[in-house]
Amino acid sequence: MLVAGFPADAFGTNCYVVATAPGEQCVVVDPGIGVLDRLDALLAEHRLHPAAVLLTHGHLDHTFSVAPVCGARGITAYVHPDDRELLADPAKGLSMDLRQLFGGRLPYTEPEDVAELTDGATLALAGLEITVDHAPGHTGGSVLFRMPGAGSPWEAEQICLSGDVLFAGSIGRTDLPGGSMPAMVTSLREKILPLADDTVVLPGHGPATTIGRERTSNPYLVEAGGASPAAPTRGW
C-alpha cells in the first residue's frame, strides 16, 4: 500500500495520495491551494493514475485545486451533500476576515462530475475499500475516510484520513459558518473514540498521530463526554 502526501504552501493543508502500490490507480485527498505542480511530481514519482478526488469537507483550503485535478483527468470528486454548495460558492464557508483576504481574486467552479457521500458507505476506488463516516462539527459535511492499513508505511490495521475533525493534540475550529461545537463533541464521541488505538490518523493539517495517543493526550477527546476545555483554533 502506498500513502504519500505533502502540506500545501498555503495554510499547510495536507494533500494525500493513496494507492494499492506504485504504478497503480490512486485517490487524491484534499488538493488545496497551489498544489498542482507538487501533486503532479508526486504522481509521476510513483507512476500513479488518479481515479477520483476525495474531499474531507468543503473549505477552500482543502478544495481549491479539485476542479483542475478532476478536469484534467475526467474523474469524479466526492463530497458530502452538506458541503457541496461550498464547491460552487466557497465564500459561504469563510469567516469575514478570510472573505476579505481572498476577495474576488479566486475564480472558482464546481468540478464537472461530483458524487455525494453518505454516512457508512463503502467506496470501491482504485482497488481500495474506503469507509465514509459523516462527522459534522468543523463543517456540516465533514467526513472521515477509513481504510485497511495493512501494507502501509505504519503497518496499521486501519488508517483514518480525518480532515479537520481531528489533529495531533487538537481538533478543527467550530466557529465558522456550518460549524457546531455540540456536533463536534458528538462526532468525537461517536465516530472517533470507538476507533482502535492503533488506528493511524492522517489529519488535514499537521503530523500524523494515532487514536491511542490522542485518546490519552488530546484534551478534546479526554473531555468529549462533557464541555470542551477551550475553543479550538486549527484549520479554517
JSON list of N, CA and C in Angstrom, two decimals, residues 170-223:
[
{"chain": "A", "resi": 170, "resn": "SER", "atom": "N", "xyz": [-5.29, 18.38, 18.96]},
{"chain": "A", "resi": 170, "resn": "SER", "atom": "CA", "xyz": [-6.37, 19.36, 18.86]},
{"chain": "A", "resi": 170, "resn": "SER", "atom": "C", "xyz": [-7.46, 18.85, 17.93]},
{"chain": "A", "resi": 171, "resn": "ILE", "atom": "N", "xyz": [-8.41, 19.73, 17.65]},
{"chain": "A", "resi": 171, "resn": "ILE", "atom": "CA", "xyz": [-9.49, 19.44, 16.71]},
{"chain": "A", "resi": 171, "resn": "ILE", "atom": "C", "xyz": [-9.70, 20.67, 15.85]},
{"chain": "A", "resi": 172, "resn": "GLY", "atom": "N", "xyz": [-10.55, 20.56, 14.83]},
{"chain": "A", "resi": 172, "resn": "GLY", "atom": "CA", "xyz": [-10.85, 21.69, 13.97]},
{"chain": "A", "resi": 172, "resn": "GLY", "atom": "C", "xyz": [-11.72, 22.72, 14.66]},
{"chain": "A", "resi": 173, "resn": "ARG", "atom": "N", "xyz": [-11.57, 23.96, 14.28]},
{"chain": "A", "resi": 173, "resn": "ARG", "atom": "CA", "xyz": [-12.39, 25.04, 14.85]},
{"chain": "A", "resi": 173, "resn": "ARG", "atom": "C", "xyz": [-13.84, 24.85, 14.45]},
{"chain": "A", "resi": 174, "resn": "THR", "atom": "N", "xyz": [-14.72, 25.38, 15.25]},
{"chain": "A", "resi": 174, "resn": "THR", "atom": "CA", "xyz": [-16.15, 25.19, 15.03]},
{"chain": "A", "resi": 174, "resn": "THR", "atom": "C", "xyz": [-16.91, 26.50, 14.92]},
{"chain": "A", "resi": 175, "resn": "ASP", "atom": "N", "xyz": [-16.19, 27.62, 14.78]},
{"chain": "A", "resi": 175, "resn": "ASP", "atom": "CA", "xyz": [-16.83, 28.94, 14.81]},
{"chain": "A", "resi": 175, "resn": "ASP", "atom": "C", "xyz": [-17.07, 29.52, 13.42]},
{"chain": "A", "resi": 176, "resn": "LEU", "atom": "N", "xyz": [-16.83, 28.75, 12.37]},
{"chain": "A", "resi": 176, "resn": "LEU", "atom": "CA", "xyz": [-17.08, 29.24, 11.02]},
{"chain": "A", "resi": 176, "resn": "LEU", "atom": "C", "xyz": [-18.48, 28.82, 10.58]},
{"chain": "A", "resi": 177, "resn": "PRO", "atom": "N", "xyz": [-19.01, 29.41, 9.50]},
{"chain": "A", "resi": 177, "resn": "PRO", "atom": "CA", "xyz": [-20.34, 29.03, 9.04]},
{"chain": "A", "resi": 177, "resn": "PRO", "atom": "C", "xyz": [-20.46, 27.51, 8.84]},
{"chain": "A", "resi": 178, "resn": "GLY", "atom": "N", "xyz": [-21.50, 26.92, 9.41]},
{"chain": "A", "resi": 178, "resn": "GLY", "atom": "CA", "xyz": [-21.70, 25.49, 9.32]},
{"chain": "A", "resi": 178, "resn": "GLY", "atom": "C", "xyz": [-21.05, 24.71, 10.45]},
{"chain": "A", "resi": 179, "resn": "GLY", "atom": "N", "xyz": [-20.24, 25.38, 11.27]},
{"chain": "A", "resi": 179, "resn": "GLY", "atom": "CA", "xyz": [-19.59, 24.71, 12.38]},
{"chain": "A", "resi": 179, "resn": "GLY", "atom": "C", "xyz": [-20.50, 24.63, 13.60]},
{"chain": "A", "resi": 180, "resn": "SER", "atom": "N", "xyz": [-20.21, 23.65, 14.47]},
{"chain": "A", "resi": 180, "resn": "SER", "atom": "CA", "xyz": [-21.01, 23.46, 15.67]},
{"chain": "A", "resi": 180, "resn": "SER", "atom": "C", "xyz": [-20.20, 22.68, 16.69]},
{"chain": "A", "resi": 181, "resn": "MET", "atom": "N", "xyz": [-19.95, 23.28, 17.85]},
{"chain": "A", "resi": 181, "resn": "MET", "atom": "CA", "xyz": [-19.22, 22.57, 18.88]},
{"chain": "A", "resi": 181, "resn": "MET", "atom": "C", "xyz": [-20.01, 21.37, 19.42]},
{"chain": "A", "resi": 182, "resn": "PRO", "atom": "N", "xyz": [-21.32, 21.49, 19.68]},
{"chain": "A", "resi": 182, "resn": "PRO", "atom": "CA", "xyz": [-22.06, 20.29, 20.11]},
{"chain": "A", "resi": 182, "resn": "PRO", "atom": "C", "xyz": [-21.98, 19.15, 19.10]},
{"chain": "A", "resi": 183, "resn": "ALA", "atom": "N", "xyz": [-22.08, 19.49, 17.80]},
{"chain": "A", "resi": 183, "resn": "ALA", "atom": "CA", "xyz": [-21.96, 18.46, 16.77]},
{"chain": "A", "resi": 183, "resn": "ALA", "atom": "C", "xyz": [-20.56, 17.85, 16.77]},
{"chain": "A", "resi": 184, "resn": "MET", "atom": "N", "xyz": [-19.54, 18.68, 16.97]},
{"chain": "A", "resi": 184, "resn": "MET", "atom": "CA", "xyz": [-18.17, 18.18, 17.02]},
{"chain": "A", "resi": 184, "resn": "MET", "atom": "C", "xyz": [-17.99, 17.21, 18.18]},
{"chain": "A", "resi": 185, "resn": "VAL", "atom": "N", "xyz": [-18.50, 17.56, 19.35]},
{"chain": "A", "resi": 185, "resn": "VAL", "atom": "CA", "xyz": [-18.37, 16.68, 20.51]},
{"chain": "A", "resi": 185, "resn": "VAL", "atom": "C", "xyz": [-19.05, 15.33, 20.22]},
{"chain": "A", "resi": 186, "resn": "THR", "atom": "N", "xyz": [-20.22, 15.38, 19.58]},
{"chain": "A", "resi": 186, "resn": "THR", "atom": "CA", "xyz": [-20.91, 14.13, 19.22]},
{"chain": "A", "resi": 186, "resn": "THR", "atom": "C", "xyz": [-20.08, 13.32, 18.23]},
{"chain": "A", "resi": 187, "resn": "SER", "atom": "N", "xyz": [-19.47, 13.99, 17.25]},
{"chain": "A", "resi": 187, "resn": "SER", "atom": "CA", "xyz": [-18.64, 13.28, 16.28]},
{"chain": "A", "resi": 187, "resn": "SER", "atom": "C", "xyz": [-17.42, 12.65, 16.96]},
{"chain": "A", "resi": 188, "resn": "LEU", "atom": "N", "xyz": [-16.81, 13.37, 17.88]},
{"chain": "A", "resi": 188, "resn": "LEU", "atom": "CA", "xyz": [-15.67, 12.81, 18.60]},
{"chain": "A", "resi": 188, "resn": "LEU", "atom": "C", "xyz": [-16.08, 11.59, 19.40]},
{"chain": "A", "resi": 189, "resn": "ARG", "atom": "N", "xyz": [-17.23, 11.69, 20.05]},
{"chain": "A", "resi": 189, "resn": "ARG", "atom": "CA", "xyz": [-17.69, 10.61, 20.91]},
{"chain": "A", "resi": 189, "resn": "ARG", "atom": "C", "xyz": [-18.13, 9.39, 20.10]},
{"chain": "A", "resi": 190, "resn": "GLU", "atom": "N", "xyz": [-18.83, 9.62, 18.99]},
{"chain": "A", "resi": 190, "resn": "GLU", "atom": "CA", "xyz": [-19.45, 8.52, 18.27]},
{"chain": "A", "resi": 190, "resn": "GLU", "atom": "C", "xyz": [-18.64, 8.02, 17.08]},
{"chain": "A", "resi": 191, "resn": "LYS", "atom": "N", "xyz": [-17.76, 8.85, 16.52]},
{"chain": "A", "resi": 191, "resn": "LYS", "atom": "CA", "xyz": [-17.01, 8.45, 15.33]},
{"chain": "A", "resi": 191, "resn": "LYS", "atom": "C", "xyz": [-15.52, 8.25, 15.59]},
{"chain": "A", "resi": 192, "resn": "ILE", "atom": "N", "xyz": [-14.95, 9.05, 16.49]},
{"chain": "A", "resi": 192, "resn": "ILE", "atom": "CA", "xyz": [-13.51, 8.98, 16.74]},
{"chain": "A", "resi": 192, "resn": "ILE", "atom": "C", "xyz": [-13.17, 8.02, 17.88]},
{"chain": "A", "resi": 193, "resn": "LEU", "atom": "N", "xyz": [-13.79, 8.21, 19.03]},
{"chain": "A", "resi": 193, "resn": "LEU", "atom": "CA", "xyz": [-13.43, 7.41, 20.20]},
{"chain": "A", "resi": 193, "resn": "LEU", "atom": "C", "xyz": [-13.63, 5.90, 20.02]},
{"chain": "A", "resi": 194, "resn": "PRO", "atom": "N", "xyz": [-14.61, 5.45, 19.24]},
{"chain": "A", "resi": 194, "resn": "PRO", "atom": "CA", "xyz": [-14.74, 3.99, 19.05]},
{"chain": "A", "resi": 194, "resn": "PRO", "atom": "C", "xyz": [-13.64, 3.35, 18.21]},
{"chain": "A", "resi": 195, "resn": "LEU", "atom": "N", "xyz": [-12.81, 4.14, 17.53]},
{"chain": "A", "resi": 195, "resn": "LEU", "atom": "CA", "xyz": [-11.77, 3.56, 16.68]},
{"chain": "A", "resi": 195, "resn": "LEU", "atom": "C", "xyz": [-10.68, 2.91, 17.52]},
{"chain": "A", "resi": 196, "resn": "ALA", "atom": "N", "xyz": [-10.05, 1.89, 16.96]},
{"chain": "A", "resi": 196, "resn": "ALA", "atom": "CA", "xyz": [-8.99, 1.17, 17.67]},
{"chain": "A", "resi": 196, "resn": "ALA", "atom": "C", "xyz": [-7.79, 2.08, 17.93]},
{"chain": "A", "resi": 197, "resn": "ASP", "atom": "N", "xyz": [-7.11, 1.82, 19.05]},
{"chain": "A", "resi": 197, "resn": "ASP", "atom": "CA", "xyz": [-5.99, 2.66, 19.45]},
{"chain": "A", "resi": 197, "resn": "ASP", "atom": "C", "xyz": [-4.89, 2.71, 18.40]},
{"chain": "A", "resi": 198, "resn": "ASP", "atom": "N", "xyz": [-4.68, 1.61, 17.65]},
{"chain": "A", "resi": 198, "resn": "ASP", "atom": "CA", "xyz": [-3.59, 1.61, 16.69]},
{"chain": "A", "resi": 198, "resn": "ASP", "atom": "C", "xyz": [-3.98, 2.21, 15.34]},
{"chain": "A", "resi": 199, "resn": "THR", "atom": "N", "xyz": [-5.17, 2.77, 15.25]},
{"chain": "A", "resi": 199, "resn": "THR", "atom": "CA", "xyz": [-5.58, 3.45, 14.01]},
{"chain": "A", "resi": 199, "resn": "THR", "atom": "C", "xyz": [-4.67, 4.65, 13.78]},
{"chain": "A", "resi": 200, "resn": "VAL", "atom": "N", "xyz": [-4.06, 4.71, 12.61]},
{"chain": "A", "resi": 200, "resn": "VAL", "atom": "CA", "xyz": [-3.21, 5.84, 12.24]},
{"chain": "A", "resi": 200, "resn": "VAL", "atom": "C", "xyz": [-4.08, 6.96, 11.68]},
{"chain": "A", "resi": 201, "resn": "VAL", "atom": "N", "xyz": [-3.94, 8.14, 12.24]},
{"chain": "A", "resi": 201, "resn": "VAL", "atom": "CA", "xyz": [-4.73, 9.30, 11.83]},
{"chain": "A", "resi": 201, "resn": "VAL", "atom": "C", "xyz": [-3.87, 10.20, 10.95]},
{"chain": "A", "resi": 202, "resn": "LEU", "atom": "N", "xyz": [-4.35, 10.47, 9.74]},
{"chain": "A", "resi": 202, "resn": "LEU", "atom": "CA", "xyz": [-3.70, 11.41, 8.82]},
{"chain": "A", "resi": 202, "resn": "LEU", "atom": "C", "xyz": [-4.59, 12.64, 8.74]},
{"chain": "A", "resi": 203, "resn": "PRO", "atom": "N", "xyz": [-4.23, 13.70, 9.46]},
{"chain": "A", "resi": 203, "resn": "PRO", "atom": "CA", "xyz": [-5.11, 14.86, 9.56]},
{"chain": "A", "resi": 203, "resn": "PRO", "atom": "C", "xyz": [-4.96, 15.84, 8.42]},
{"chain": "A", "resi": 204, "resn": "GLY", "atom": "N", "xyz": [-5.88, 16.79, 8.37]},
{"chain": "A", "resi": 204, "resn": "GLY", "atom": "CA", "xyz": [-5.85, 17.81, 7.32]},
{"chain": "A", "resi": 204, "resn": "GLY", "atom": "C", "xyz": [-4.76, 18.84, 7.50]},
{"chain": "A", "resi": 205, "resn": "HIS", "atom": "N", "xyz": [-4.23, 18.96, 8.70]},
{"chain": "A", "resi": 205, "resn": "HIS", "atom": "CA", "xyz": [-3.12, 19.87, 8.99]},
{"chain": "A", "resi": 205, "resn": "HIS", "atom": "C", "xyz": [-2.24, 19.20, 10.04]},
{"chain": "A", "resi": 206, "resn": "GLY", "atom": "N", "xyz": [-0.93, 19.36, 9.92]},
{"chain": "A", "resi": 206, "resn": "GLY", "atom": "CA", "xyz": [-0.04, 18.86, 10.94]},
{"chain": "A", "resi": 206, "resn": "GLY", "atom": "C", "xyz": [0.33, 17.39, 10.76]},
{"chain": "A", "resi": 207, "resn": "PRO", "atom": "N", "xyz": [1.07, 16.84, 11.74]},
{"chain": "A", "resi": 207, "resn": "PRO", "atom": "CA", "xyz": [1.63, 15.50, 11.61]},
{"chain": "A", "resi": 207, "resn": "PRO", "atom": "C", "xyz": [0.63, 14.40, 11.85]},
{"chain": "A", "resi": 208, "resn": "ALA", "atom": "N", "xyz": [1.00, 13.20, 11.41]},
{"chain": "A", "resi": 208, "resn": "ALA", "atom": "CA", "xyz": [0.19, 12.01, 11.69]},
{"chain": "A", "resi": 208, "resn": "ALA", "atom": "C", "xyz": [0.23, 11.69, 13.17]},
{"chain": "A", "resi": 209, "resn": "THR", "atom": "N", "xyz": [-0.79, 10.97, 13.61]},
{"chain": "A", "resi": 209, "resn": "THR", "atom": "CA", "xyz": [-0.87, 10.56, 15.00]},
{"chain": "A", "resi": 209, "resn": "THR", "atom": "C", "xyz": [-1.63, 9.23, 15.05]},
{"chain": "A", "resi": 210, "resn": "THR", "atom": "N", "xyz": [-1.98, 8.78, 16.25]},
{"chain": "A", "resi": 210, "resn": "THR", "atom": "CA", "xyz": [-2.79, 7.58, 16.40]},
{"chain": "A", "resi": 210, "resn": "THR", "atom": "C", "xyz": [-3.96, 7.87, 17.33]},
{"chain": "A", "resi": 211, "resn": "ILE", "atom": "N", "xyz": [-4.99, 7.06, 17.22]},
{"chain": "A", "resi": 211, "resn": "ILE", "atom": "CA", "xyz": [-6.14, 7.22, 18.10]},
{"chain": "A", "resi": 211, "resn": "ILE", "atom": "C", "xyz": [-5.71, 7.00, 19.56]},
{"chain": "A", "resi": 212, "resn": "GLY", "atom": "N", "xyz": [-4.86, 6.01, 19.81]},
{"chain": "A", "resi": 212, "resn": "GLY", "atom": "CA", "xyz": [-4.42, 5.75, 21.17]},
{"chain": "A", "resi": 212, "resn": "GLY", "atom": "C", "xyz": [-3.71, 6.93, 21.78]},
{"chain": "A", "resi": 213, "resn": "ARG", "atom": "N", "xyz": [-2.85, 7.57, 21.02]},
{"chain": "A", "resi": 213, "resn": "ARG", "atom": "CA", "xyz": [-2.13, 8.75, 21.52]},
{"chain": "A", "resi": 213, "resn": "ARG", "atom": "C", "xyz": [-3.10, 9.88, 21.81]},
{"chain": "A", "resi": 214, "resn": "GLU", "atom": "N", "xyz": [-4.04, 10.11, 20.89]},
{"chain": "A", "resi": 214, "resn": "GLU", "atom": "CA", "xyz": [-4.98, 11.21, 21.09]},
{"chain": "A", "resi": 214, "resn": "GLU", "atom": "C", "xyz": [-5.97, 10.90, 22.21]},
{"chain": "A", "resi": 215, "resn": "ARG", "atom": "N", "xyz": [-6.31, 9.65, 22.38]},
{"chain": "A", "resi": 215, "resn": "ARG", "atom": "CA", "xyz": [-7.27, 9.29, 23.42]},
{"chain": "A", "resi": 215, "resn": "ARG", "atom": "C", "xyz": [-6.76, 9.69, 24.82]},
{"chain": "A", "resi": 216, "resn": "THR", "atom": "N", "xyz": [-5.44, 9.59, 25.00]},
{"chain": "A", "resi": 216, "resn": "THR", "atom": "CA", "xyz": [-4.89, 9.86, 26.32]},
{"chain": "A", "resi": 216, "resn": "THR", "atom": "C", "xyz": [-4.34, 11.28, 26.48]},
{"chain": "A", "resi": 217, "resn": "SER", "atom": "N", "xyz": [-4.04, 11.96, 25.36]},
{"chain": "A", "resi": 217, "resn": "SER", "atom": "CA", "xyz": [-3.37, 13.26, 25.48]},
{"chain": "A", "resi": 217, "resn": "SER", "atom": "C", "xyz": [-4.12, 14.43, 24.87]},
{"chain": "A", "resi": 218, "resn": "ASN", "atom": "N", "xyz": [-5.06, 14.17, 23.99]},
{"chain": "A", "resi": 218, "resn": "ASN", "atom": "CA", "xyz": [-5.79, 15.26, 23.34]},
{"chain": "A", "resi": 218, "resn": "ASN", "atom": "C", "xyz": [-6.91, 15.73, 24.26]},
{"chain": "A", "resi": 219, "resn": "PRO", "atom": "N", "xyz": [-6.87, 16.98, 24.73]},
{"chain": "A", "resi": 219, "resn": "PRO", "atom": "CA", "xyz": [-7.86, 17.42, 25.72]},
{"chain": "A", "resi": 219, "resn": "PRO", "atom": "C", "xyz": [-9.29, 17.35, 25.21]},
{"chain": "A", "resi": 220, "resn": "TYR", "atom": "N", "xyz": [-9.49, 17.48, 23.92]},
{"chain": "A", "resi": 220, "resn": "TYR", "atom": "CA", "xyz": [-10.84, 17.44, 23.36]},
{"chain": "A", "resi": 220, "resn": "TYR", "atom": "C", "xyz": [-11.41, 16.03, 23.36]},
{"chain": "A", "resi": 221, "resn": "LEU", "atom": "N", "xyz": [-10.56, 15.04, 23.20]},
{"chain": "A", "resi": 221, "resn": "LEU", "atom": "CA", "xyz": [-11.04, 13.66, 23.31]},
{"chain": "A", "resi": 221, "resn": "LEU", "atom": "C", "xyz": [-11.23, 13.28, 24.77]},
{"chain": "A", "resi": 222, "resn": "VAL", "atom": "N", "xyz": [-10.31, 13.72, 25.63]},
{"chain": "A", "resi": 222, "resn": "VAL", "atom": "CA", "xyz": [-10.46, 13.44, 27.06]},
{"chain": "A", "resi": 222, "resn": "VAL", "atom": "C", "xyz": [-11.77, 14.00, 27.58]},
{"chain": "A", "resi": 223, "resn": "GLU", "atom": "N", "xyz": [-12.15, 15.17, 27.06]},
{"chain": "A", "resi": 223, "resn": "GLU", "atom": "CA", "xyz": [-13.35, 15.85, 27.54]},
{"chain": "A", "resi": 223, "resn": "GLU", "atom": "C", "xyz": [-14.56, 15.64, 26.62]}
]
